CSV table of C-alpha atoms in Angstrom, one decimal:
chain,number,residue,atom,x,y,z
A,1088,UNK,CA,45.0,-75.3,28.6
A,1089,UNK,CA,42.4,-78.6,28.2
A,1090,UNK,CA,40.0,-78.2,25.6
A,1091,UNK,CA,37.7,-80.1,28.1
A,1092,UNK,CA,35.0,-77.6,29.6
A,1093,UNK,CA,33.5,-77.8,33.5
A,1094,UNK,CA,30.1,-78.2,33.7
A,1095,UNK,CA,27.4,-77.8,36.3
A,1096,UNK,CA,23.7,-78.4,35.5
A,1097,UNK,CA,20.9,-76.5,37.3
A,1098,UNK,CA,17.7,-77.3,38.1
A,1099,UNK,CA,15.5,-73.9,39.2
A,1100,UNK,CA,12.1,-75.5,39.7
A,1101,UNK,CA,10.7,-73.5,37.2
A,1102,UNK,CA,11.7,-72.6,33.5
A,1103,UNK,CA,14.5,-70.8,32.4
A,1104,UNK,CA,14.5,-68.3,29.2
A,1105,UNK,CA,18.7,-67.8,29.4
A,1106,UNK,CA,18.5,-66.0,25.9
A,1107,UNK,CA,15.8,-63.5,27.7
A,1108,UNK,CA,17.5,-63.3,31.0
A,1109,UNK,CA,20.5,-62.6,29.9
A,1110,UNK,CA,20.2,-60.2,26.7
A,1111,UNK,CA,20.1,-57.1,28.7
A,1112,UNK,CA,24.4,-58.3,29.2
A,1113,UNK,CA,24.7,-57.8,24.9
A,1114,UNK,CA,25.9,-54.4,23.9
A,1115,UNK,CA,24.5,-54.2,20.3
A,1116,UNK,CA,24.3,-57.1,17.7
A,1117,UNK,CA,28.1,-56.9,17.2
A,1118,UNK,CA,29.0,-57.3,20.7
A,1119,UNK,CA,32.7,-59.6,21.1
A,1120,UNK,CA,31.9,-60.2,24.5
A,1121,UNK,CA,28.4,-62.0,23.9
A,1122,UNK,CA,27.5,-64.6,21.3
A,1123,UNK,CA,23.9,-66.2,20.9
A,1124,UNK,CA,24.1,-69.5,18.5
A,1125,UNK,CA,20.6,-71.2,18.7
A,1126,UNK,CA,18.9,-71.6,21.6
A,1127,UNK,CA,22.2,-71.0,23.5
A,1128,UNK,CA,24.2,-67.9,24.7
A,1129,UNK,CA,28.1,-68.0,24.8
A,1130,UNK,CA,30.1,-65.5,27.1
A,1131,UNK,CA,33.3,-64.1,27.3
A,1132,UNK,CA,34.3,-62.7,31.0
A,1133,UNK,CA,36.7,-61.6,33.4
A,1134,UNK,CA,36.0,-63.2,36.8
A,1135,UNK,CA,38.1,-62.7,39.9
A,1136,UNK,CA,40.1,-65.7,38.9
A,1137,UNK,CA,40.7,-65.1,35.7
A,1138,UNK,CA,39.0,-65.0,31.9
A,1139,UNK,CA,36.9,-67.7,31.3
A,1140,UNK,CA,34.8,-68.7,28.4
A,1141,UNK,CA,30.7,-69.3,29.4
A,1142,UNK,CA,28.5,-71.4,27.6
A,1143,UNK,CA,24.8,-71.6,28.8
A,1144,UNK,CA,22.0,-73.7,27.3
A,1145,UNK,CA,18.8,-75.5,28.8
A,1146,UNK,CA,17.9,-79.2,27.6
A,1147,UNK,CA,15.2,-81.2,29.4
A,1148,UNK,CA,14.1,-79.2,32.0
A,1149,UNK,CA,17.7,-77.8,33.2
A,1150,UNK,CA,20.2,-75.3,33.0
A,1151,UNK,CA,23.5,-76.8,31.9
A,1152,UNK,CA,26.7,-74.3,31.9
A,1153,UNK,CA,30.2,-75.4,30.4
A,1154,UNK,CA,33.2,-73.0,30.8
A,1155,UNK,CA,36.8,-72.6,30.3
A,1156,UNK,CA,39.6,-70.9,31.3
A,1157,UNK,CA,41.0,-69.9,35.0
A,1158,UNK,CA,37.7,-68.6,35.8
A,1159,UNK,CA,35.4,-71.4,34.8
A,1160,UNK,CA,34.9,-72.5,38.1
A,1161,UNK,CA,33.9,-69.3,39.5
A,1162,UNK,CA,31.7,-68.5,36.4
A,1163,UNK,CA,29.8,-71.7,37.1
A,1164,UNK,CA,29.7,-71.2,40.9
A,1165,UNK,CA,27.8,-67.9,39.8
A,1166,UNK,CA,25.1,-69.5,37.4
A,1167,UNK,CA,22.1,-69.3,39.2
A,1168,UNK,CA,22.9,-66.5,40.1
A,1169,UNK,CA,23.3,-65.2,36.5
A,1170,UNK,CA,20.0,-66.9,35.6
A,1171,UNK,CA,17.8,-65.0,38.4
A,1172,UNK,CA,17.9,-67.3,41.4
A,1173,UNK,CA,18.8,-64.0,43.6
A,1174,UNK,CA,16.2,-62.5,42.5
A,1175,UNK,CA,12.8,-62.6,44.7
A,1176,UNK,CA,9.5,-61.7,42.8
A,1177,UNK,CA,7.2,-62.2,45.5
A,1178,UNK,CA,6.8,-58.6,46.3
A,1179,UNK,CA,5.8,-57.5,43.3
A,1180,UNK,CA,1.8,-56.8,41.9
A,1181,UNK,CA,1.6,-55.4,38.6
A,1182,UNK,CA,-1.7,-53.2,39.6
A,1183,UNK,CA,-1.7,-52.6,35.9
A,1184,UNK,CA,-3.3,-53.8,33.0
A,1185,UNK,CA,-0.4,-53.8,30.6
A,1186,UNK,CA,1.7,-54.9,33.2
A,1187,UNK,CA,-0.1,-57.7,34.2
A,1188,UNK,CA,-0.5,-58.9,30.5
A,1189,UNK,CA,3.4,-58.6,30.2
A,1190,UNK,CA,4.1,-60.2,33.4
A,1191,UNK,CA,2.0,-63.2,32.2
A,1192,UNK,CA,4.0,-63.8,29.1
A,1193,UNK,CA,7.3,-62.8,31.1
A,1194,UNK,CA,6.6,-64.6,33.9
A,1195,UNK,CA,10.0,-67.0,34.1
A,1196,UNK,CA,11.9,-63.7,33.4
A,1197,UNK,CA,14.1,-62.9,36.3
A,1198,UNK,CA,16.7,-60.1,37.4
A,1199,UNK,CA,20.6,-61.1,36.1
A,1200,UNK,CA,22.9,-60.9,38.9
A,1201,UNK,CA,26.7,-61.3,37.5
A,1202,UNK,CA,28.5,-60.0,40.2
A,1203,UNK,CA,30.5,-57.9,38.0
A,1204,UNK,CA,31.3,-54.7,38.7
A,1205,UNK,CA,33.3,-53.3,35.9
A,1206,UNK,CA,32.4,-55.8,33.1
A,1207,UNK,CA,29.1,-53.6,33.6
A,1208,UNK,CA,31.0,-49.8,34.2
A,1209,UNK,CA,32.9,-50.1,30.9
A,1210,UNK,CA,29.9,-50.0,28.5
A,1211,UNK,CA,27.9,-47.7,30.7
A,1212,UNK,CA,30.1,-45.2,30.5
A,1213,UNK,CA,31.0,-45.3,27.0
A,1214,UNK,CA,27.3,-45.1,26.8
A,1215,UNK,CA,26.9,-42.1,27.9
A,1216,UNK,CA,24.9,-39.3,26.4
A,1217,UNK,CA,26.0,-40.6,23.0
A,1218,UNK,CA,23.8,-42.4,20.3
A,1219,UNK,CA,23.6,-46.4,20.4
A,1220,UNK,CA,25.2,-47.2,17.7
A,1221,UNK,CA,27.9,-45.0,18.7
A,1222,UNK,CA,28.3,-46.3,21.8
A,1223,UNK,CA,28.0,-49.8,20.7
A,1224,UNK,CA,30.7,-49.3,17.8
A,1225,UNK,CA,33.4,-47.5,20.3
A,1226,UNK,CA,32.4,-50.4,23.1
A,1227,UNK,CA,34.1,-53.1,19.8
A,1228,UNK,CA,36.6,-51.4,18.7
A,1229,UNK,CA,37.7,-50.7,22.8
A,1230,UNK,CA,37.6,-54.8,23.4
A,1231,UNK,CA,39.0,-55.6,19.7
A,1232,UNK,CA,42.2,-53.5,20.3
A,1233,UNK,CA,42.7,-53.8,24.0
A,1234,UNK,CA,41.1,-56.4,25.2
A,1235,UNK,CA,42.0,-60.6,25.0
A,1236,UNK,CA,40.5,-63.5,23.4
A,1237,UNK,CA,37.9,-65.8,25.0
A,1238,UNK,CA,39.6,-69.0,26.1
A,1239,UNK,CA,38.9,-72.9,24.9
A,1240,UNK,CA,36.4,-72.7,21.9
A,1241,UNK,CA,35.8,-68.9,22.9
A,1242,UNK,CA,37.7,-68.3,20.1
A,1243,UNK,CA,36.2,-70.6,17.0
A,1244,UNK,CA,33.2,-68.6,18.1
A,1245,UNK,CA,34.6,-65.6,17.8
A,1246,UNK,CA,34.0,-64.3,21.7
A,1247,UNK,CA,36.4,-61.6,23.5
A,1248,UNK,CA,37.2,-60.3,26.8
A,1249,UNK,CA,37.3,-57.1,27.9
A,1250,UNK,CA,40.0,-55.8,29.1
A,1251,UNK,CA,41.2,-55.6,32.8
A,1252,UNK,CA,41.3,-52.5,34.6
A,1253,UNK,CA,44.5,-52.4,34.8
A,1254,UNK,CA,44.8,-52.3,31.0
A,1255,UNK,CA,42.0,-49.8,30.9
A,1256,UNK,CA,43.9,-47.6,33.3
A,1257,UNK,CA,46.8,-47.6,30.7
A,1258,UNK,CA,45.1,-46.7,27.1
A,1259,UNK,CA,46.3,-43.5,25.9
A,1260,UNK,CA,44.4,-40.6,24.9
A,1261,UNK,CA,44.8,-41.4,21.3
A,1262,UNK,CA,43.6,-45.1,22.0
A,1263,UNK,CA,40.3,-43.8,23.2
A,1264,UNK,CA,39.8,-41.1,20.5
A,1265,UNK,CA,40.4,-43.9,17.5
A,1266,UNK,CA,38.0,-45.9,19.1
A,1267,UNK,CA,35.8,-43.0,19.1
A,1268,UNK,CA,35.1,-42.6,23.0
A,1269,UNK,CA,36.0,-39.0,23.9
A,1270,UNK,CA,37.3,-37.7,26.8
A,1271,UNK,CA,33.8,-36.8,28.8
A,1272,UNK,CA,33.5,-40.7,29.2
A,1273,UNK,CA,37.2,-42.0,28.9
A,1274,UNK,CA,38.8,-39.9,31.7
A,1275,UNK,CA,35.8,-41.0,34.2
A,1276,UNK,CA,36.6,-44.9,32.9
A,1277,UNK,CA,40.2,-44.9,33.5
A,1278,UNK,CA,39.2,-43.0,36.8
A,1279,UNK,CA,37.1,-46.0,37.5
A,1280,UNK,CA,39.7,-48.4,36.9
A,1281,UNK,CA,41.6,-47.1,39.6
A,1282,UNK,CA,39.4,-48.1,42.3
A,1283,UNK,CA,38.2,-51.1,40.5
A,1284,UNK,CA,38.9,-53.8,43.3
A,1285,UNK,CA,36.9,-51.0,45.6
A,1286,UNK,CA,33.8,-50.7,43.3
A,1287,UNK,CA,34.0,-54.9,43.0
A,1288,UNK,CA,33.3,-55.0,46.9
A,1289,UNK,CA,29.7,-53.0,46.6
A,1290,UNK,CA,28.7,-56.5,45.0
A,1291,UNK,CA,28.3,-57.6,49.0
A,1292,UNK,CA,26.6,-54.5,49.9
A,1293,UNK,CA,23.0,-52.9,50.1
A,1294,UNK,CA,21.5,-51.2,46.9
A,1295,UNK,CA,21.4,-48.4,49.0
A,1296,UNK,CA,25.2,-48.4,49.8
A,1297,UNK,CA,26.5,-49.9,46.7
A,1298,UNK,CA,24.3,-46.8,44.6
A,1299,UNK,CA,26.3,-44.1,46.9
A,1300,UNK,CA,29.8,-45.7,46.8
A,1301,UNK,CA,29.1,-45.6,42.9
A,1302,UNK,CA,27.9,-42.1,42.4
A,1303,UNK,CA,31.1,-41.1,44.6
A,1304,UNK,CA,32.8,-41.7,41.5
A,1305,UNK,CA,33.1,-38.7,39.3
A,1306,UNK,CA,31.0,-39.0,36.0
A,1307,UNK,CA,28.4,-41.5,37.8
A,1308,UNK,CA,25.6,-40.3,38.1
A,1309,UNK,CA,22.2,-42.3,38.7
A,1310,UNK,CA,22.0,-43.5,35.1
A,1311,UNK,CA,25.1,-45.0,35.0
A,1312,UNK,CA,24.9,-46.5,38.4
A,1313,UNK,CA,21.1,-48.4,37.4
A,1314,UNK,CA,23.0,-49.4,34.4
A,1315,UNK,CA,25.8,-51.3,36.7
A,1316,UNK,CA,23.2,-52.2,39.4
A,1317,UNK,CA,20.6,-54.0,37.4
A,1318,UNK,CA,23.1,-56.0,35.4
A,1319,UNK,CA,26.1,-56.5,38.4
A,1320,UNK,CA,24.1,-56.5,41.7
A,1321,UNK,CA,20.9,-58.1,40.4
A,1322,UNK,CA,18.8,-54.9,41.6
A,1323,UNK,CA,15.0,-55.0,40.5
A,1324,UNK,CA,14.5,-51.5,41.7
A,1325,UNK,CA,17.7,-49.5,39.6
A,1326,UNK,CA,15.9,-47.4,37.5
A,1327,UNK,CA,17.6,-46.1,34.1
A,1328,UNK,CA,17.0,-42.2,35.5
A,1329,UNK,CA,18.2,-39.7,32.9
A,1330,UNK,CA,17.8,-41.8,29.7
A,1331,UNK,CA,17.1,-40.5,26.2
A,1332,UNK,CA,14.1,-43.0,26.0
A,1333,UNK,CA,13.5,-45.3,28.8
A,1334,UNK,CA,11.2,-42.7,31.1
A,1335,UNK,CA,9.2,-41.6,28.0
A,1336,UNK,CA,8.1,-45.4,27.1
A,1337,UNK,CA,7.4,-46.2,30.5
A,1338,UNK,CA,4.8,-43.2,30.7
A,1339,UNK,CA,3.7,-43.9,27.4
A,1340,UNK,CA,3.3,-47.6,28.3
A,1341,UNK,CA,1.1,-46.7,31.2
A,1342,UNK,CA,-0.8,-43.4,30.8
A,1343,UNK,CA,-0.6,-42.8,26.7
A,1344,UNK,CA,1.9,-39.8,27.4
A,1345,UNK,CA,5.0,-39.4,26.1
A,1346,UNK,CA,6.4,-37.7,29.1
A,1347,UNK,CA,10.3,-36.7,29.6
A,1348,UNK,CA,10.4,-35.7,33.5
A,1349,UNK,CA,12.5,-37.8,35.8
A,1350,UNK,CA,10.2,-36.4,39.1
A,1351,UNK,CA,6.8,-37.6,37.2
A,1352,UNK,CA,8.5,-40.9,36.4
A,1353,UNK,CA,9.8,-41.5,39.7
A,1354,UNK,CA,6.2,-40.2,41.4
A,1355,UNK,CA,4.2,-43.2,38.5
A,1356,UNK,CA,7.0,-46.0,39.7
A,1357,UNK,CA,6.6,-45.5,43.4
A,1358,UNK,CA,3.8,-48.0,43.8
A,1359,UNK,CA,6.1,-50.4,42.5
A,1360,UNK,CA,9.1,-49.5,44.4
A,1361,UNK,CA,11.3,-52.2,45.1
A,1362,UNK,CA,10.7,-53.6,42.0
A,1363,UNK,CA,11.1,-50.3,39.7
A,1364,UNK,CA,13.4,-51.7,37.5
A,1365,UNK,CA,11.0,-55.4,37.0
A,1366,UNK,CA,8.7,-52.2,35.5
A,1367,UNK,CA,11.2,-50.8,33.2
A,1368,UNK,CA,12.2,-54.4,32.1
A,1369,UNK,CA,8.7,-56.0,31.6
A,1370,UNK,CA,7.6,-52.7,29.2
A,1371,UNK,CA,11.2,-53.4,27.4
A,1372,UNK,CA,10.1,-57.1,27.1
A,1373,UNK,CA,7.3,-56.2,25.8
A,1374,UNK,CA,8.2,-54.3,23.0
A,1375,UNK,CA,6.0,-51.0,24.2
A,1376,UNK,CA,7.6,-47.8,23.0
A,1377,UNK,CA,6.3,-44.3,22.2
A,1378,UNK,CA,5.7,-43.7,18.6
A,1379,UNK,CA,8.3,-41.9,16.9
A,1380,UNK,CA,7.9,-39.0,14.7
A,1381,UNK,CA,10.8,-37.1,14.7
A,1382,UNK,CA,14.9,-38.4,13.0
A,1383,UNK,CA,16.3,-40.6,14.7
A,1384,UNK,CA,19.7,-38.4,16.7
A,1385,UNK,CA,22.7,-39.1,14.5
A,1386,UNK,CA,25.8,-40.2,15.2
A,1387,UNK,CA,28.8,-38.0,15.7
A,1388,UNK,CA,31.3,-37.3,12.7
A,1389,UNK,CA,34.0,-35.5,14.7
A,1390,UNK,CA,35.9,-38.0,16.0
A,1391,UNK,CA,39.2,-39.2,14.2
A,1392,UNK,CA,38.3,-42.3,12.2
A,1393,UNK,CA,39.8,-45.6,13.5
């Protein structure tokens, strides 16, 4: 395979904060799949033409995206779309003072659209009522042991694929317990990966119709689908229902309670709907989160060790 890279350059009109954009895509600071050098962000992916190594960086006013592999060409063809230019912000009005001072200094932010259904899935559902650094840790060791390396200079810096569904669908039991992903969350993965090229195809639908064809799925529920939405479909208004601590920063963000009630949360985001998850995302950005007081939940110890 050439070691030369395509490249496309971007102009959006507007500047473009790639590292910002696209962190909510990094599972953890050990994550194979996503490397951030610099100023620049390096991924490894599985497009529908093949694995491809993506390098994006900005330098004089434009986006410019180098890839390799059989899916560099359809990783490029994607970019703006990765970088937010799907993504319509015209709707939205803060009507809130903290959100207004985070959408000042988040104003180039934008809504990811990777058009990845699966890439998404994976780490949702190994994410799944388990600690962070649980989830993070079995998410590595899953794309270490089963997934492939990145191609062209993917792998000098040290960037992985995950693997393809049809791999996923083949993992033993014992594959997912060493990587320390039980069976709650690996049966509804390899479930997934059955109807992978079906779940793909809600990429050209409605969030609407894309949320329902997801939750169809047993073990996705309305976390897990905002999880695939706001990453894969590029939808602003995906809310992370059901999380350990996304509803209670949001209140405490904007009413000083530390509230745990997905029914209140939903009734404080609905002047905001459409743009729900541009809420969630802006207090995130802005570092707003309730103070703790309490241990932090530990991770679990039952699990064979790799």
């Amino acid at each position: 395979m050439s070691r030369l890279p395509q490249v496309r350059t971007w102009r959006a009109g507007r500047p473009v904060p790639v590292r910002q954009i696209l962190s909510i895509l990094r599972k953890g600071p050990g994550d194979p799949t996503f490397r951030t050098p610099g100023a620049s962000v390096w991924r490894g992916l599985r497009t529908p033409q093949g694995t491809a190594t993506l390098h994006v960086r900005t330098t004089a006013g434009e986006v410019v995206g180098e890839s390799w592999g059989e899916g560099a060409g359809w990783a490029l063809d994607h970019l703006p779309a990765l970088l937010g230019a799907d993504d319509d912000v015209s709707g939205f009005v803060p009507h809130h003072p903290v959100l207004e001072h985070a959408w000042r200094r988040h104003r180039d932010w934008r809504v990811t659209r990777t058009g990845l259904v699966m890439e998404a899935l994976m780490p949702a559902i190994i994410e799944q009522k388990v600690t962070g650094q649980e989830a993070f840790a079995g998410f590595r060791r899953i794309v270490h042991r089963f997934g492939e390396r990145a191609p062209g200079p993917g792998v000098e810096v040290g960037l992985w694929v995950q693997p393809a569904a049809a791999t996923v669908r083949t993992i033993p039991s014992w594959g997912w317990l060493r990587a320390h992903v039980d069976p709650a969350r690996s049966r509804p993965l390899v479930r997934a990966a059955s109807y992978a090229s079906n779940l793909e195809r809600t990429i050209e639908l409605g969030a609407v119709e894309a949320d329902r064809r997801l939750r169809a799925l047993p073990g996705i529920g309305a976390w897990t689908s905002a999880e695939v939405r706001f990453r894969a479909h590029g939808d602003a208004d995906a809310v992370s229902f059901g999380d350990y601590h996304v509803g209670k920063n949001i209140f405490w963000a904007l009413t000083g309670e530390a509230v745990d009630d997905d029914e209140r949360l939903a009734e404080l985001l609905e002047p905001w709907r459409g743009h729900r998850y541009r809420v969630q995302r802006l207090v995130e950005l802005a570092g707003l989160a309730r103070p703790r007081h309490g241990a932090r939940m530990a991770p679990r110890t039952h699990l064979p060790v790799r």
